[in-house]
């Protein structure tokens, strides 16, 4: 049995090792593959060691878990021995257990976890050599333990799978923010990555062109009428309807009019060139809608509301813009939905999705309750506000810049200081 003079240094060493192993676990599971590759290319032998451990997760986790368990168990035994020698029984073991529980939870678990999460690359550089050294020493034990685990799993009919890191969406968002702060991501790249994460949560009705802004063709129109309307609106595809826009029967592409134009048959009914329309529900997830458009080999779909009426139109371009931002051609006039005019001040289109606006401001927004900024303001006002009216809600000031008798058009959004 070690004397008290030896027990304290050994106890401190074990706690330090436990801290380092905990930090290494979070660091290796959080650091990106691309960052590890850069370490391997620039970090010499240590970089190669880190890349090896990162590529052998089963070995890595087995060594770390075994080391943490051994360090904590041995430290608790030594602490109990110190407690008995100083306080006697029964209080010595009780006090030792209480103190060790607090120390392990705070110093050996929580603190290194947060430290490693704040800088995964730094954590693996600090601990990579230590983990590799213990992986060599403990490899025989790890081999026996891993074999036993696989045998037990096989008895229960479970096949051991490759160990992969489990990362939640919130962790991914935090990692994106950390990468931007460290200069590894530009603002546009961060916005694109956040768009990918939010894409599955968006609904078609948040992305579509609403019915009031649709340009449609009557079923009785001629092909020349369609061509004139398409050239005037600069749209290459137009929905065709029977009596009302609630009865859209197809989509006409101006490209399909070229054979009739060449033959001088533009006075023929436009419905002859119409193709069947794909119909989507307004509450369909955006990612599912994109997949349906791909499978149907369509670039445009009619969006239906819960009553079967036409709610709007959605295109592949509309959906992709939620990820990559506005896609402009040579005819588009760039009018961003959100324009920064001053620090914490933006001019916004009232139709902008609250999910998109959330990428620009820090204040919480009711993204689950309202689709657009205009819809939220209509709910706050209880009516259609006039230009010049302002509202204040949740640390934000809204000034209506433009409005009509039927809707809000432009809004100035200002983030207020916390003292306001």
Tab-separated table of C-alpha atoms in Angstrom:
chain	number	residue	atom	x	y	z
A	1	UNK	CA	0.000	0.000	0.000
A	2	UNK	CA	1.308	3.430	-0.931
A	3	UNK	CA	2.037	5.878	1.837
A	4	UNK	CA	0.102	9.130	2.078
A	5	UNK	CA	3.078	11.023	0.645
A	6	UNK	CA	2.803	8.917	-2.522
A	7	UNK	CA	-0.967	8.598	-2.635
A	8	UNK	CA	-1.646	12.309	-3.190
A	9	UNK	CA	0.696	12.732	-6.213
A	10	UNK	CA	-0.618	9.511	-7.766
A	11	UNK	CA	-4.209	10.667	-7.192
A	12	UNK	CA	-3.521	14.018	-8.872
A	13	UNK	CA	-1.811	12.280	-11.803
A	14	UNK	CA	-4.787	9.967	-12.315
A	15	UNK	CA	-7.222	12.890	-12.265
A	16	UNK	CA	-5.069	14.761	-14.781
A	17	UNK	CA	-5.002	11.722	-17.079
A	18	UNK	CA	-8.778	11.385	-16.777
A	19	UNK	CA	-9.172	15.035	-17.812
A	20	UNK	CA	-6.911	14.566	-20.836
A	21	UNK	CA	-8.662	11.398	-21.977
A	22	UNK	CA	-12.079	13.069	-21.693
A	23	UNK	CA	-10.836	16.024	-23.712
A	24	UNK	CA	-9.378	13.682	-26.322
A	25	UNK	CA	-12.697	11.857	-26.709
A	26	UNK	CA	-14.639	15.051	-27.436
A	27	UNK	CA	-11.834	16.428	-29.578
A	28	UNK	CA	-11.494	13.382	-31.820
A	29	UNK	CA	-15.262	13.026	-32.252
A	30	UNK	CA	-15.717	16.727	-33.062
A	31	UNK	CA	-12.752	17.550	-35.276
A	32	UNK	CA	-13.508	17.427	-38.991
A	33	UNK	CA	-11.884	14.994	-41.393
A	34	UNK	CA	-10.535	17.854	-43.504
A	35	UNK	CA	-8.873	19.418	-40.447
A	36	UNK	CA	-7.263	16.085	-39.583
A	37	UNK	CA	-5.946	15.785	-43.143
A	38	UNK	CA	-4.355	19.220	-42.856
A	39	UNK	CA	-2.741	18.167	-39.578
A	40	UNK	CA	-1.381	15.047	-41.253
A	41	UNK	CA	0.112	17.108	-44.069
A	42	UNK	CA	1.526	19.874	-41.869
A	43	UNK	CA	2.021	18.307	-38.462
A	44	UNK	CA	4.802	15.795	-39.047
A	45	UNK	CA	4.721	12.649	-36.945
A	46	UNK	CA	2.077	13.972	-34.539
A	47	UNK	CA	-0.189	14.754	-37.470
A	48	UNK	CA	0.201	11.191	-38.713
A	49	UNK	CA	-0.635	9.830	-35.254
A	50	UNK	CA	-3.769	11.987	-35.055
A	51	UNK	CA	-4.871	10.875	-38.532
A	52	UNK	CA	-4.317	7.223	-37.589
A	53	UNK	CA	-6.397	7.475	-34.415
A	54	UNK	CA	-9.126	9.451	-36.181
A	55	UNK	CA	-9.353	6.736	-38.824
A	56	UNK	CA	-9.540	3.877	-36.265
A	57	UNK	CA	-12.461	4.980	-34.120
A	58	UNK	CA	-13.131	1.568	-32.606
A	59	UNK	CA	-9.573	1.389	-31.258
A	60	UNK	CA	-9.641	5.052	-30.251
A	61	UNK	CA	-12.852	4.839	-28.239
A	62	UNK	CA	-11.921	1.525	-26.648
A	63	UNK	CA	-8.599	2.934	-25.429
A	64	UNK	CA	-10.166	6.159	-24.167
A	65	UNK	CA	-13.067	4.476	-22.358
A	66	UNK	CA	-10.788	1.862	-20.804
A	67	UNK	CA	-8.312	4.531	-19.702
A	68	UNK	CA	-10.969	6.846	-18.229
A	69	UNK	CA	-12.599	3.967	-16.355
A	70	UNK	CA	-9.267	2.749	-14.982
A	71	UNK	CA	-8.119	6.228	-13.944
A	72	UNK	CA	-11.386	7.135	-12.220
A	73	UNK	CA	-11.732	3.786	-10.463
A	74	UNK	CA	-8.141	3.824	-9.209
A	75	UNK	CA	-8.441	7.453	-8.115
A	76	UNK	CA	-11.586	6.660	-6.124
A	77	UNK	CA	-9.856	3.723	-4.425
A	78	UNK	CA	-6.891	5.891	-3.460
A	79	UNK	CA	-9.190	8.669	-2.234
A	80	UNK	CA	-11.101	6.148	-0.119
A	81	UNK	CA	-7.826	4.919	1.380
A	82	UNK	CA	-6.814	8.503	2.192
A	83	UNK	CA	-10.223	9.163	3.739
A	84	UNK	CA	-10.015	6.093	5.971
A	85	UNK	CA	-6.476	6.926	7.106
A	86	UNK	CA	-7.418	10.502	8.009
A	87	UNK	CA	-11.064	10.303	9.167
A	88	UNK	CA	-11.458	6.630	9.916
A	89	UNK	CA	-14.656	4.696	9.326
A	90	UNK	CA	-17.485	5.177	8.514
A	91	UNK	CA	-16.996	8.875	7.563
A	92	UNK	CA	-13.762	8.474	5.632
A	93	UNK	CA	-15.236	6.534	2.664
A	94	UNK	CA	-18.373	8.718	2.619
A	95	UNK	CA	-16.455	12.001	2.516
A	96	UNK	CA	-14.000	10.612	-0.042
A	97	UNK	CA	-16.827	9.432	-2.311
A	98	UNK	CA	-18.603	12.804	-2.106
A	99	UNK	CA	-15.464	14.807	-2.858
A	100	UNK	CA	-14.403	12.518	-5.708
A	101	UNK	CA	-17.864	12.672	-7.274
A	102	UNK	CA	-17.707	16.468	-7.408
A	103	UNK	CA	-14.117	16.483	-8.688
A	104	UNK	CA	-14.757	13.899	-11.415
A	105	UNK	CA	-17.959	15.572	-12.620
A	106	UNK	CA	-16.533	19.095	-12.693
A	107	UNK	CA	-12.802	18.768	-13.358
A	108	UNK	CA	-12.574	15.422	-15.139
A	109	UNK	CA	-15.787	15.461	-17.194
A	110	UNK	CA	-17.563	18.790	-17.693
A	111	UNK	CA	-14.553	21.134	-17.842
A	112	UNK	CA	-12.477	19.158	-20.382
A	113	UNK	CA	-15.586	18.470	-22.474
A	114	UNK	CA	-16.314	22.194	-22.863
A	115	UNK	CA	-12.645	22.975	-23.412
A	116	UNK	CA	-12.354	20.384	-26.172
A	117	UNK	CA	-15.661	21.363	-27.788
A	118	UNK	CA	-14.455	24.969	-28.027
A	119	UNK	CA	-11.317	23.874	-29.905
A	120	UNK	CA	-11.345	20.266	-31.158
A	121	UNK	CA	-8.155	20.672	-33.196
A	122	UNK	CA	-6.299	22.047	-30.192
A	123	UNK	CA	-7.570	19.195	-28.015
A	124	UNK	CA	-6.389	16.443	-30.370
A	125	UNK	CA	-2.977	18.099	-30.736
A	126	UNK	CA	-2.562	18.195	-26.963
A	127	UNK	CA	-3.770	14.655	-26.322
A	128	UNK	CA	-3.043	12.733	-29.534
A	129	UNK	CA	0.406	11.557	-28.458
A	130	UNK	CA	-0.865	10.421	-25.053
A	131	UNK	CA	-3.751	8.436	-26.531
A	132	UNK	CA	-1.470	6.814	-29.104
A	133	UNK	CA	1.002	5.796	-26.365
A	134	UNK	CA	-1.768	4.166	-24.335
A	135	UNK	CA	-3.189	2.513	-27.461
A	136	UNK	CA	0.110	0.641	-27.819
A	137	UNK	CA	0.211	-0.393	-24.152
A	138	UNK	CA	-3.459	-1.361	-23.911
A	139	UNK	CA	-3.843	-2.965	-27.340
A	140	UNK	CA	-3.828	-6.578	-26.017
A	141	UNK	CA	-6.473	-5.694	-23.420
A	142	UNK	CA	-8.505	-3.781	-26.019
A	143	UNK	CA	-8.316	-6.791	-28.343
A	144	UNK	CA	-9.673	-9.117	-25.643
A	145	UNK	CA	-12.405	-6.689	-24.575
A	146	UNK	CA	-13.481	-6.003	-28.173
A	147	UNK	CA	-13.606	-9.711	-28.949
A	148	UNK	CA	-15.728	-10.352	-25.868
A	149	UNK	CA	-18.119	-7.539	-26.815
A	150	UNK	CA	-18.523	-8.882	-30.353
A	151	UNK	CA	-19.187	-12.372	-28.983
A	152	UNK	CA	-21.863	-11.116	-26.574
A	153	UNK	CA	-23.509	-9.070	-29.336
A	154	UNK	CA	-23.516	-12.089	-31.615
A	155	UNK	CA	-25.267	-14.154	-28.940
A	156	UNK	CA	-28.060	-11.563	-28.935
A	157	UNK	CA	-28.216	-11.493	-32.720
A	158	UNK	CA	-26.666	-8.046	-33.006
A	159	UNK	CA	-23.959	-7.363	-35.536
A	160	UNK	CA	-21.282	-4.928	-34.429
A	161	UNK	CA	-21.330	-1.866	-36.654
A	162	UNK	CA	-18.601	0.563	-37.514
A	163	UNK	CA	-18.307	3.197	-34.822
A	164	UNK	CA	-19.175	6.595	-36.207
A	165	UNK	CA	-19.587	9.869	-34.357
A	166	UNK	CA	-23.130	10.829	-33.495
A	167	UNK	CA	-23.560	14.549	-33.995
A	168	UNK	CA	-26.847	16.368	-33.495
A	169	UNK	CA	-28.092	19.230	-35.646
A	170	UNK	CA	-27.442	21.703	-32.833
A	171	UNK	CA	-23.848	20.458	-32.544
A	172	UNK	CA	-23.403	20.921	-36.281
A	173	UNK	CA	-24.706	24.485	-36.035
A	174	UNK	CA	-22.309	25.189	-33.152
A	175	UNK	CA	-19.419	23.737	-35.158
A	176	UNK	CA	-20.350	25.944	-38.126
A	177	UNK	CA	-20.367	29.039	-35.897
A	178	UNK	CA	-17.014	28.043	-34.373
A	179	UNK	CA	-15.459	27.511	-37.813
A	180	UNK	CA	-16.641	30.947	-38.925
A	181	UNK	CA	-15.201	32.595	-35.811
A	182	UNK	CA	-11.875	30.846	-36.446
A	183	UNK	CA	-11.837	32.162	-40.009
A	184	UNK	CA	-12.335	28.780	-41.675
A	185	UNK	CA	-15.749	29.712	-43.094
A	186	UNK	CA	-16.947	32.840	-44.800
A	187	UNK	CA	-20.366	34.279	-44.035
A	188	UNK	CA	-21.799	33.051	-47.343
A	189	UNK	CA	-20.514	29.530	-46.662
A	190	UNK	CA	-22.017	29.580	-43.170
A	191	UNK	CA	-25.347	30.716	-44.599
A	192	UNK	CA	-25.264	27.900	-47.146
A	193	UNK	CA	-24.493	25.257	-44.518
A	194	UNK	CA	-27.234	26.566	-42.255
A	195	UNK	CA	-29.551	26.509	-45.261
A	196	UNK	CA	-28.806	22.827	-45.794
A	197	UNK	CA	-29.575	22.043	-42.141
A	198	UNK	CA	-32.814	24.049	-42.213
A	199	UNK	CA	-33.927	22.762	-45.622
A	200	UNK	CA	-35.695	19.686	-44.256
A	201	UNK	CA	-37.634	21.812	-41.755
A	202	UNK	CA	-39.010	24.173	-44.390
A	203	UNK	CA	-42.384	23.703	-46.054
A	204	UNK	CA	-43.250	24.282	-49.683
A	205	UNK	CA	-45.559	27.153	-48.731
A	206	UNK	CA	-42.555	29.038	-47.309
A	207	UNK	CA	-40.710	28.808	-50.630
A	208	UNK	CA	-43.411	29.010	-53.302
A	209	UNK	CA	-44.551	31.955	-55.392
A	210	UNK	CA	-47.989	32.777	-53.908
A	211	UNK	CA	-51.093	32.619	-56.077
A	212	UNK	CA	-51.512	36.399	-56.221
A	213	UNK	CA	-48.113	36.705	-57.954
A	214	UNK	CA	-48.678	33.883	-60.449
A	215	UNK	CA	-48.861	34.615	-64.171
A	216	UNK	CA	-51.241	32.116	-65.756
A	217	UNK	CA	-52.768	31.428	-69.164
A	218	UNK	CA	-56.435	30.762	-69.895
A	219	UNK	CA	-57.242	27.426	-71.500
A	220	UNK	CA	-58.822	29.202	-74.483
A	221	UNK	CA	-55.741	31.316	-75.226
A	222	UNK	CA	-53.812	30.830	-78.444
A	223	UNK	CA	-50.171	29.938	-78.696
A	224	UNK	CA	-49.433	33.504	-79.789
A	225	UNK	CA	-51.091	34.771	-76.604
A	226	UNK	CA	-48.841	32.502	-74.558
A	227	UNK	CA	-45.737	33.637	-76.426
A	228	UNK	CA	-46.601	37.306	-75.953
A	229	UNK	CA	-47.296	36.797	-72.257
A	230	UNK	CA	-44.095	34.829	-71.775
A	231	UNK	CA	-41.981	37.430	-73.558
A	232	UNK	CA	-43.605	40.223	-71.591
A	233	UNK	CA	-43.159	38.531	-68.212
A	234	UNK	CA	-39.815	36.884	-69.094
A	235	UNK	CA	-41.061	33.524	-67.844
A	236	UNK	CA	-40.242	30.423	-69.880
A	237	UNK	CA	-42.973	28.286	-68.292
A	238	UNK	CA	-46.559	29.304	-67.651
A	239	UNK	CA	-49.398	27.367	-65.984
A	240	UNK	CA	-52.592	27.012	-68.015
A	241	UNK	CA	-55.969	26.937	-66.259
A	242	UNK	CA	-59.577	26.076	-67.039
A	243	UNK	CA	-61.927	28.906	-65.955
A	244	UNK	CA	-60.046	29.763	-62.702
A	245	UNK	CA	-56.461	29.365	-61.423
A	246	UNK	CA	-57.833	26.751	-59.003
A	247	UNK	CA	-58.169	24.430	-62.003
A	248	UNK	CA	-54.664	24.369	-63.450
A	249	UNK	CA	-54.553	21.651	-66.097
A	250	UNK	CA	-50.968	21.861	-67.268
A	251	UNK	CA	-47.729	23.759	-67.786
A	252	UNK	CA	-46.691	25.325	-71.097
A	253	UNK	CA	-43.015	25.756	-71.937
A	254	UNK	CA	-42.190	28.409	-74.527
A	255	UNK	CA	-39.703	25.953	-76.002
A	256	UNK	CA	-42.604	23.685	-76.984
A	257	UNK	CA	-44.085	26.530	-79.069
A	258	UNK	CA	-41.108	26.684	-81.434
A	259	UNK	CA	-42.365	23.945	-83.831
A	260	UNK	CA	-45.727	25.729	-84.129
A	261	UNK	CA	-43.957	29.051	-84.640
A	262	UNK	CA	-41.842	27.562	-87.424
A	263	UNK	CA	-44.969	26.247	-89.186
A	264	UNK	CA	-46.906	29.490	-88.723
A	265	UNK	CA	-49.539	27.805	-86.542
A	266	UNK	CA	-49.468	30.185	-83.573
A	267	UNK	CA	-53.234	30.715	-83.784
A	268	UNK	CA	-53.855	27.172	-82.560
A	269	UNK	CA	-55.110	26.524	-78.978
A	270	UNK	CA	-52.355	26.750	-76.373
A	271	UNK	CA	-53.591	23.612	-74.617
A	272	UNK	CA	-52.129	21.512	-77.457
A	273	UNK	CA	-48.626	22.360	-76.203
A	274	UNK	CA	-49.390	21.914	-72.495
A	275	UNK	CA	-47.737	19.196	-70.451
A	276	UNK	CA	-49.309	17.593	-67.342
A	277	UNK	CA	-48.598	19.522	-64.158
A	278	UNK	CA	-47.102	18.035	-61.012
A	279	UNK	CA	-49.149	18.871	-57.903
A	280	UNK	CA	-47.634	19.231	-54.427
A	281	UNK	CA	-49.192	19.992	-51.044
A	282	UNK	CA	-48.267	23.300	-49.444
A	283	UNK	CA	-47.250	21.575	-46.193
A	284	UNK	CA	-44.895	19.129	-47.906
A	285	UNK	CA	-41.283	19.355	-46.627
A	286	UNK	CA	-39.018	21.205	-49.033
A	287	UNK	CA	-36.563	18.313	-49.354
A	288	UNK	CA	-39.372	15.869	-50.217
A	289	UNK	CA	-40.738	18.327	-52.790
A	290	UNK	CA	-37.328	18.612	-54.442
A	291	UNK	CA	-37.065	14.834	-54.629
A	292	UNK	CA	-40.545	14.583	-56.190
A	293	UNK	CA	-39.640	17.188	-58.805
A	294	UNK	CA	-36.467	15.275	-59.628
A	295	UNK	CA	-38.305	11.961	-59.935
A	296	UNK	CA	-40.992	13.520	-62.142
A	297	UNK	CA	-38.310	15.300	-64.194
A	298	UNK	CA	-40.200	18.559	-63.749
A	299	UNK	CA	-38.867	22.048	-63.078
A	300	UNK	CA	-42.186	23.489	-61.857
A	301	UNK	CA	-45.070	22.212	-59.743
A	302	UNK	CA	-48.478	23.533	-58.727
A	303	UNK	CA	-48.903	23.892	-54.967
A	304	UNK	CA	-52.289	22.923	-53.530
A	305	UNK	CA	-53.760	24.053	-50.230
A	306	UNK	CA	-55.705	21.854	-47.831
A	307	UNK	CA	-58.967	22.558	-49.683
A	308	UNK	CA	-57.621	21.554	-53.081
A	309	UNK	CA	-57.279	25.107	-54.366
A	310	UNK	CA	-54.163	26.575	-55.917
A	311	UNK	CA	-51.887	28.072	-53.280
A	312	UNK	CA	-49.011	28.945	-55.592
A	313	UNK	CA	-46.182	27.643	-57.739
A	314	UNK	CA	-42.810	26.216	-56.775
A	315	UNK	CA	-39.794	25.553	-58.965
A	316	UNK	CA	-36.554	23.669	-58.538
A	317	UNK	CA	-34.831	27.044	-58.555
A	318	UNK	CA	-37.003	28.250	-55.651
A	319	UNK	CA	-35.980	25.228	-53.599
A	320	UNK	CA	-32.282	25.417	-54.418
A	321	UNK	CA	-32.210	29.126	-53.575
A	322	UNK	CA	-33.053	28.208	-49.981
A	323	UNK	CA	-29.622	26.569	-49.821
A	324	UNK	CA	-27.335	28.511	-52.158
A	325	UNK	CA	-29.050	31.906	-52.111
A	326	UNK	CA	-30.559	33.846	-54.993
A	327	UNK	CA	-29.866	32.449	-58.465
A	328	UNK	CA	-29.963	35.333	-60.922
A	329	UNK	CA	-29.860	35.243	-64.711
A	330	UNK	CA	-29.047	38.076	-67.117
A	331	UNK	CA	-32.655	39.314	-67.028
A	332	UNK	CA	-33.113	39.352	-63.264
A	333	UNK	CA	-32.910	42.619	-61.378
A	334	UNK	CA	-31.202	41.854	-58.093
A	335	UNK	CA	-33.487	42.791	-55.215
A	336	UNK	CA	-32.284	40.924	-52.132
A	337	UNK	CA	-34.931	39.838	-49.666
A	338	UNK	CA	-32.771	41.099	-46.801
A	339	UNK	CA	-30.506	44.131	-47.297
A	340	UNK	CA	-28.206	45.327	-44.500
A	341	UNK	CA	-28.293	49.138	-44.455
A	342	UNK	CA	-26.539	49.678	-41.105
A	343	UNK	CA	-25.250	47.605	-38.185
A	344	UNK	CA	-28.224	45.631	-36.833
A	345	UNK	CA	-30.583	47.274	-39.344
A	346	UNK	CA	-32.093	45.635	-42.437
A	347	UNK	CA	-34.568	46.454	-45.212
A	348	UNK	CA	-36.605	43.298	-45.799
A	349	UNK	CA	-39.144	42.146	-48.310
A	350	UNK	CA	-42.293	41.333	-46.348
A	351	UNK	CA	-42.469	37.938	-48.048
A	352	UNK	CA	-39.070	36.861	-46.693
A	353	UNK	CA	-39.198	33.642	-44.707
A	354	UNK	CA	-38.535	34.015	-40.992
A	355	UNK	CA	-36.093	31.108	-41.287
A	356	UNK	CA	-34.046	33.120	-43.784
A	357	UNK	CA	-34.261	36.270	-41.658
A	358	UNK	CA	-32.988	34.257	-38.677
A	359	UNK	CA	-29.657	33.876	-40.504
A	360	UNK	CA	-29.128	37.640	-40.259
A	361	UNK	CA	-30.320	38.565	-36.780
A	362	UNK	CA	-29.693	37.099	-33.332
A	363	UNK	CA	-33.116	37.743	-31.787
A	364	UNK	CA	-35.436	34.712	-31.587
A	365	UNK	CA	-38.128	34.568	-34.268
A	366	UNK	CA	-41.431	32.611	-34.240
A	367	UNK	CA	-40.404	30.426	-37.189
A	368	UNK	CA	-42.811	27.659	-36.154
A	369	UNK	CA	-45.832	29.977	-35.967
A	370	UNK	CA	-45.434	32.157	-39.061
A	371	UNK	CA	-44.009	31.580	-42.530
A	372	UNK	CA	-43.089	35.142	-43.486
A	373	UNK	CA	-42.168	38.450	-41.898
A	374	UNK	CA	-45.309	40.040	-43.330
A	375	UNK	CA	-47.520	37.347	-41.846
A	376	UNK	CA	-46.005	37.927	-38.403
A	377	UNK	CA	-46.532	41.691	-38.630
A	378	UNK	CA	-50.140	41.252	-39.770
A	379	UNK	CA	-50.728	39.139	-36.671
A	380	UNK	CA	-49.074	41.748	-34.426
A	381	UNK	CA	-51.068	44.623	-35.931
A	382	UNK	CA	-54.345	42.771	-36.396
A	383	UNK	CA	-54.780	44.636	-39.711
A	384	UNK	CA	-52.793	45.811	-42.736
A	385	UNK	CA	-50.553	48.601	-41.377
A	386	UNK	CA	-49.803	51.763	-43.336
A	387	UNK	CA	-46.352	52.918	-44.426
A	388	UNK	CA	-44.577	54.670	-41.552
A	389	UNK	CA	-46.156	52.607	-38.773
A	390	UNK	CA	-43.777	50.838	-36.405
A	391	UNK	CA	-43.987	47.936	-33.983
A	392	UNK	CA	-41.694	46.588	-31.307
A	393	UNK	CA	-41.519	42.926	-30.340
A	394	UNK	CA	-38.894	40.648	-28.733
A	395	UNK	CA	-36.036	43.153	-28.966
A	396	UNK	CA	-36.832	44.139	-32.561
A	397	UNK	CA	-38.341	47.283	-34.067
A	398	UNK	CA	-40.330	46.977	-37.298
A	399	UNK	CA	-40.976	50.022	-39.475
A	400	UNK	CA	-43.313	49.515	-42.440
A	401	UNK	CA	-41.568	51.149	-45.415
A	402	UNK	CA	-44.049	50.237	-48.163
A	403	UNK	CA	-47.542	48.782	-48.106
A	404	UNK	CA	-50.651	48.584	-50.263
A	405	UNK	CA	-54.326	48.113	-49.497
A	406	UNK	CA	-53.898	44.345	-49.528
A	407	UNK	CA	-50.432	43.594	-48.130
A	408	UNK	CA	-47.174	44.770	-46.556
A	409	UNK	CA	-44.341	45.120	-49.082
A	410	UNK	CA	-41.153	46.426	-47.396
A	411	UNK	CA	-40.152	46.474	-43.720
A	412	UNK	CA	-37.188	48.020	-41.901
A	413	UNK	CA	-36.043	45.676	-39.117
A	414	UNK	CA	-33.785	47.010	-36.349
A	415	UNK	CA	-32.230	45.001	-33.522
A	416	UNK	CA	-32.558	47.038	-30.342
A	417	UNK	CA	-29.860	47.198	-27.647
A	418	UNK	CA	-30.579	45.039	-24.622
A	419	UNK	CA	-31.161	48.123	-22.482
A	420	UNK	CA	-34.020	49.312	-24.739
